[in-house]
């Protein structure tokens, strides 16, 4: 038999096969396919992808309000998304959410208009972010256990068609749903108006607290920034939006002889 080192591809085959199996066992699904909350929200509108929802709203002529102080985006959603595909989001419910967004926007614009500045007019992706927030907060405050059940159902549906390593853990039914669901995150691009949306989110959250008699549970909101300059910038932005704010100062530490 010929002598010499084994051919490279022969020697590598077992290792390559093992690496392939290991890679298959690791998580491989993109992050945006694992966002159960996002998938649940899209499902309420009868679509599977964000672009399917946004496609009807990208026309710039839809920005702003009509003569009845209703966002034109609202009319477009009701027109292009058949009611039978979104049974949990009736036209009336969407209008209620829209009017809440109008109220928030007017609050943010009052001082801007008084100062002669340009008022805020939402882009389609900003409007959808605010609409998603309204839906989530409504379900969270009104029926947190029902929200958890709906999210777990979405998680189960997502897990059916993905590898085991990619599967998402369901929320424990034995725990308090308010504590499980009291944190959400927004994934938005740089320059998409996150500061203004944050101001709107604060007002949305405060309104739901007041509506459900929970205002006393919140005594302050802390915005963390990486440096003093950004803190001052955010302070000016809060003032423009008519939201009371001040720079947080840590109280001086007590000395050993203090009482």
XYZ file of N, CA and C in Angstrom, residues 125-250:
378
model
N -43.099 54.784 11.266
C -42.500 53.836 12.207
C -42.605 54.354 13.641
N -42.605 55.675 13.813
C -42.800 56.235 15.150
C -44.243 56.032 15.608
N -45.171 56.240 14.692
C -46.583 56.034 15.034
C -46.824 54.580 15.434
N -46.246 53.643 14.691
C -46.434 52.235 15.024
C -45.809 51.899 16.374
N -44.664 52.509 16.686
C -44.047 52.284 17.997
C -44.974 52.757 19.113
N -45.598 53.911 18.922
C -46.529 54.429 19.926
C -47.791 53.574 20.001
N -48.243 53.099 18.859
C -49.429 52.239 18.832
C -49.141 50.913 19.531
N -47.980 50.331 19.267
C -47.596 49.095 19.953
C -47.551 49.318 21.468
N -47.033 50.477 21.877
C -46.948 50.781 23.307
C -48.333 50.879 23.928
N -49.255 51.544 23.235
C -50.628 51.649 23.733
C -51.245 50.266 23.924
N -51.064 49.408 22.935
C -51.645 48.067 23.009
C -51.052 47.295 24.180
N -49.723 47.355 24.303
C -49.065 46.590 25.367
C -49.490 47.090 26.745
N -49.443 48.404 26.953
C -49.791 48.943 28.264
C -51.256 48.683 28.600
N -52.110 48.753 27.609
C -53.528 48.456 27.838
C -53.693 47.030 28.340
N -53.060 46.073 27.660
C -53.177 44.666 28.077
C -52.481 44.437 29.417
N -51.346 45.092 29.613
C -50.575 44.885 30.840
C -51.354 45.357 32.067
N -51.948 46.534 31.984
C -52.662 47.072 33.141
C -54.050 46.451 33.306
N -54.678 46.105 32.214
C -56.049 45.591 32.280
C -56.100 44.104 32.603
N -55.187 43.325 32.030
C -55.250 41.872 32.213
C -53.857 41.267 32.047
N -52.976 41.447 33.036
C -51.608 40.938 32.893
C -51.539 39.422 32.732
N -52.419 38.692 33.421
C -52.411 37.228 33.280
C -52.817 36.828 31.865
N -53.791 37.534 31.300
C -54.197 37.258 29.926
C -53.100 37.587 28.932
N -52.353 38.669 29.203
C -51.226 39.030 28.342
C -50.159 37.944 28.389
N -49.864 37.453 29.576
C -48.876 36.378 29.695
C -49.334 35.132 28.946
N -50.604 34.799 29.064
C -51.126 33.624 28.365
C -50.994 33.791 26.850
N -51.291 34.991 26.358
C -51.185 35.246 24.919
C -49.734 35.160 24.450
N -48.818 35.693 25.253
C -47.403 35.637 24.885
C -46.882 34.204 24.931
N -47.309 33.435 25.916
C -46.884 32.034 25.987
C -47.410 31.233 24.800
N -48.616 31.558 24.349
C -49.158 30.886 23.165
C -48.319 31.217 21.939
N -47.877 32.473 21.841
C -47.021 32.864 20.719
C -45.669 32.170 20.814
N -45.120 32.066 22.016
C -43.853 31.366 22.213
C -43.979 29.911 21.777
N -45.068 29.259 22.172
C -45.283 27.859 21.797
C -45.364 27.707 20.284
N -46.029 28.640 19.622
C -46.144 28.578 18.161
C -44.784 28.774 17.497
N -43.981 29.692 18.033
C -42.643 29.917 17.479
C -41.760 28.692 17.669
N -41.883 28.037 18.814
C -41.017 26.900 19.130
C -41.310 25.667 18.282
N -42.485 25.610 17.681
C -42.868 24.416 16.925
C -41.964 24.162 15.727
N -41.477 25.226 15.110
C -40.760 25.077 13.839
C -39.303 25.511 13.901
N -38.717 25.526 15.098
C -37.315 25.930 15.207
C -36.532 24.877 15.978
N -35.209 24.814 15.775
C -34.389 23.824 16.485
C -34.480 24.004 18.000
N -34.211 22.928 18.702
C -34.333 22.952 20.163
C -33.452 24.023 20.789
N -32.239 24.211 20.233
C -31.316 25.193 20.801
C -31.830 26.614 20.673
N -32.752 26.849 19.750
C -33.283 28.189 19.521
C -34.584 28.452 20.270
N -35.131 27.449 20.908
C -36.451 27.600 21.500
C -36.445 28.579 22.672
N -37.569 29.244 22.831
C -37.721 30.297 23.831
C -38.454 29.733 25.038
N -37.986 30.077 26.217
C -38.637 29.598 27.437
C -39.933 30.364 27.673
N -40.964 29.648 28.044
C -42.248 30.280 28.349
C -42.184 30.952 29.717
N -43.091 31.883 29.942
C -43.178 32.558 31.234
C -43.864 31.638 32.242
N -43.298 31.544 33.437
C -43.846 30.666 34.467
C -45.232 31.143 34.901
N -46.190 30.225 34.871
C -47.562 30.567 35.231
C -47.730 30.816 36.728
N -46.789 30.326 37.537
C -46.928 30.448 38.990
C -46.457 31.799 39.522
N -45.803 32.591 38.693
C -45.254 33.864 39.154
C -46.208 35.019 38.856
N -45.938 36.162 39.475
C -46.769 37.352 39.294
C -46.534 37.915 37.892
N -47.572 37.958 37.045
C -47.362 38.434 35.674
C -46.950 39.899 35.601
N -47.364 40.704 36.569
C -46.972 42.120 36.548
C -45.461 42.275 36.694
N -44.852 41.401 37.486
C -43.407 41.467 37.659
C -42.676 40.845 36.471
N -43.289 39.873 35.834
C -42.667 39.235 34.672
C -42.680 40.137 33.439
N -43.689 40.988 33.337
C -43.928 41.730 32.099
C -43.689 43.229 32.237
N -43.027 43.649 33.321
C -42.890 45.090 33.560
C -41.655 45.704 32.910
N -41.024 44.986 31.993
C -39.877 45.528 31.256
C -40.057 45.234 29.770
N -39.928 46.269 28.953
C -39.951 46.083 27.502
C -38.828 46.915 26.897
N -38.439 46.584 25.686
C -37.353 47.297 25.011
C -37.771 47.624 23.589
N -37.233 48.723 23.068
C -37.482 49.128 21.689
C -36.196 48.968 20.890
N -36.319 48.374 19.724
C -35.176 48.196 18.822
C -35.392 49.159 17.657
N -34.666 50.286 17.685
C -34.871 51.320 16.680
C -33.526 51.868 16.220
N -33.494 52.348 14.994
C -32.251 52.809 14.386
C -31.819 54.161 14.958
N -30.541 54.464 14.798
C -30.023 55.781 15.156
C -30.717 56.846 14.309
N -31.120 57.942 14.951
C -31.778 59.019 14.227
C -33.251 58.796 13.974
N -33.855 57.817 14.658
C -35.268 57.510 14.424
C -36.199 58.257 15.376
N -35.641 59.162 16.184
C -36.483 59.951 17.080
C -36.767 59.285 18.406
N -35.799 58.529 18.913
C -36.030 57.780 20.153
C -36.277 58.699 21.350
N -35.639 59.880 21.375
C -35.837 60.785 22.513
C -37.282 61.251 22.587
N -37.848 61.655 21.460
C -39.246 62.092 21.448
C -40.185 60.940 21.796
N -39.871 59.760 21.296
C -40.704 58.602 21.622
C -40.620 58.277 23.108
N -39.445 58.460 23.692
C -39.309 58.239 25.127
C -40.201 59.205 25.902
N -40.234 60.471 25.476
C -41.111 61.441 26.130
C -42.570 60.989 26.021
N -42.952 60.545 24.838
C -44.326 60.071 24.647
C -44.596 58.841 25.506
N -43.632 57.930 25.594
C -43.808 56.718 26.404
C -44.010 57.058 27.875
N -43.286 58.063 28.366
C -43.455 58.489 29.759
C -44.889 58.953 29.994
N -45.398 59.766 29.084
C -46.771 60.261 29.222
C -47.785 59.128 29.091
N -47.518 58.193 28.194
C -48.415 57.044 28.054
C -48.462 56.242 29.349
N -47.304 55.966 29.912
C -47.230 55.168 31.136
C -47.912 55.885 32.301
N -47.673 57.185 32.416
C -48.300 57.944 33.498
C -49.823 57.944 33.361
N -50.312 58.016 32.127
C -51.763 58.009 31.928
C -52.374 56.683 32.356
N -51.728 55.579 32.026
C -52.257 54.276 32.425
C -52.205 54.103 33.941
N -51.153 54.600 34.572
C -51.094 54.550 36.035
C -52.274 55.298 36.639
N -52.543 56.487 36.110
C -53.648 57.294 36.633
C -54.991 56.626 36.370
N -55.170 56.088 35.175
C -56.433 55.442 34.816
C -56.751 54.277 35.747
N -55.718 53.551 36.161
C -55.920 52.364 36.995
C -55.668 52.641 38.479
N -55.626 53.923 38.843
C -55.491 54.285 40.250
C -54.169 53.891 40.870
N -53.111 53.914 40.083
C -51.808 53.464 40.572
C -50.754 54.568 40.551
N -51.180 55.806 40.440
C -50.224 56.909 40.311
C -49.247 56.974 41.474
N -49.697 56.599 42.661
C -48.833 56.698 43.836
C -47.716 55.665 43.831
N -47.809 54.677 42.953
C -46.757 53.658 42.889
C -45.498 54.173 42.204
N -45.593 55.330 41.563
C -44.439 55.884 40.844
C -44.131 57.264 41.408
N -42.962 57.414 42.015
C -42.621 58.726 42.573
C -41.527 59.440 41.793
N -40.826 58.722 40.916
C -39.833 59.386 40.077
C -39.467 58.487 38.898
N -39.017 59.117 37.838
C -38.485 58.414 36.669
C -37.046 58.866 36.505
N -36.123 57.936 36.432
C -34.700 58.259 36.319
C -34.216 57.900 34.918
N -33.673 58.880 34.228
C -33.074 58.672 32.912
C -31.557 58.654 33.077
N -30.937 57.540 32.747
C -29.488 57.407 32.876
C -28.809 57.850 31.587
N -27.795 58.689 31.708
C -27.020 59.144 30.555
C -25.536 58.899 30.834
N -24.713 58.820 29.790
C -23.293 58.520 30.003
C -22.458 59.691 30.497
N -22.972 60.929 30.384
C -22.158 62.062 30.831
C -23.043 63.272 31.127
N -22.436 64.275 31.757
C -23.154 65.483 32.173
C -23.720 66.244 30.978
N -22.959 66.276 29.883
C -23.411 67.002 28.701
C -24.728 66.462 28.163
N -24.837 65.143 28.083
C -26.082 64.545 27.599
C -27.218 64.742 28.597
N -26.889 64.762 29.877
C -27.925 65.030 30.879
C -28.518 66.420 30.663
N -27.652 67.404 30.413
C -28.130 68.761 30.168
C -28.945 68.827 28.876
N -28.513 68.088 27.867
C -29.249 68.065 26.599
C -30.647 67.485 26.797
N -30.733 66.386 27.538
C -32.042 65.777 27.788
C -32.919 66.693 28.636
N -32.307 67.429 29.549
C -33.074 68.363 30.360
C -33.735 69.419 29.478
N -32.989 69.931 28.503
C -33.556 70.919 27.573
C -34.670 70.302 26.731
N -34.481 69.055 26.323
C -35.504 68.389 25.515
C -36.781 68.153 26.325
N -36.627 67.798 27.598
C -37.803 67.641 28.456
C -38.561 68.962 28.580
N -37.828 70.056 28.718
C -38.465 71.365 28.834
C -39.261 71.696 27.574
N -38.711 71.373 26.408
C -39.438 71.597 25.158
C -40.745 70.818 25.121
N -40.722 69.619 25.705
C -41.897 68.745 25.669
C -42.874 69.018 26.803
N -42.559 69.993 27.653
C -43.463 70.310 28.753
C -43.489 69.249 29.833
N -42.369 68.547 30.015
C -42.262 67.510 31.044
C -41.309 68.002 32.127
N -41.783 68.043 33.359
C -40.941 68.508 34.459
C -39.773 67.552 34.665
N -38.580 68.125 34.798
C -37.385 67.303 34.996
C -36.301 68.151 35.648
N -35.374 67.496 36.297
C -34.231 68.170 36.889
C -33.063 67.196 36.933
N -31.861 67.745 37.028
C -30.671 66.912 37.130
C -30.650 66.240 38.497
N -30.442 64.945 38.493
C -30.403 64.199 39.753
C -29.078 64.462 40.456
N -29.166 64.860 41.704
C -27.973 65.097 42.515
C -27.970 64.117 43.679
N -26.900 63.352 43.790
C -26.806 62.428 44.911
C -26.614 63.217 46.196
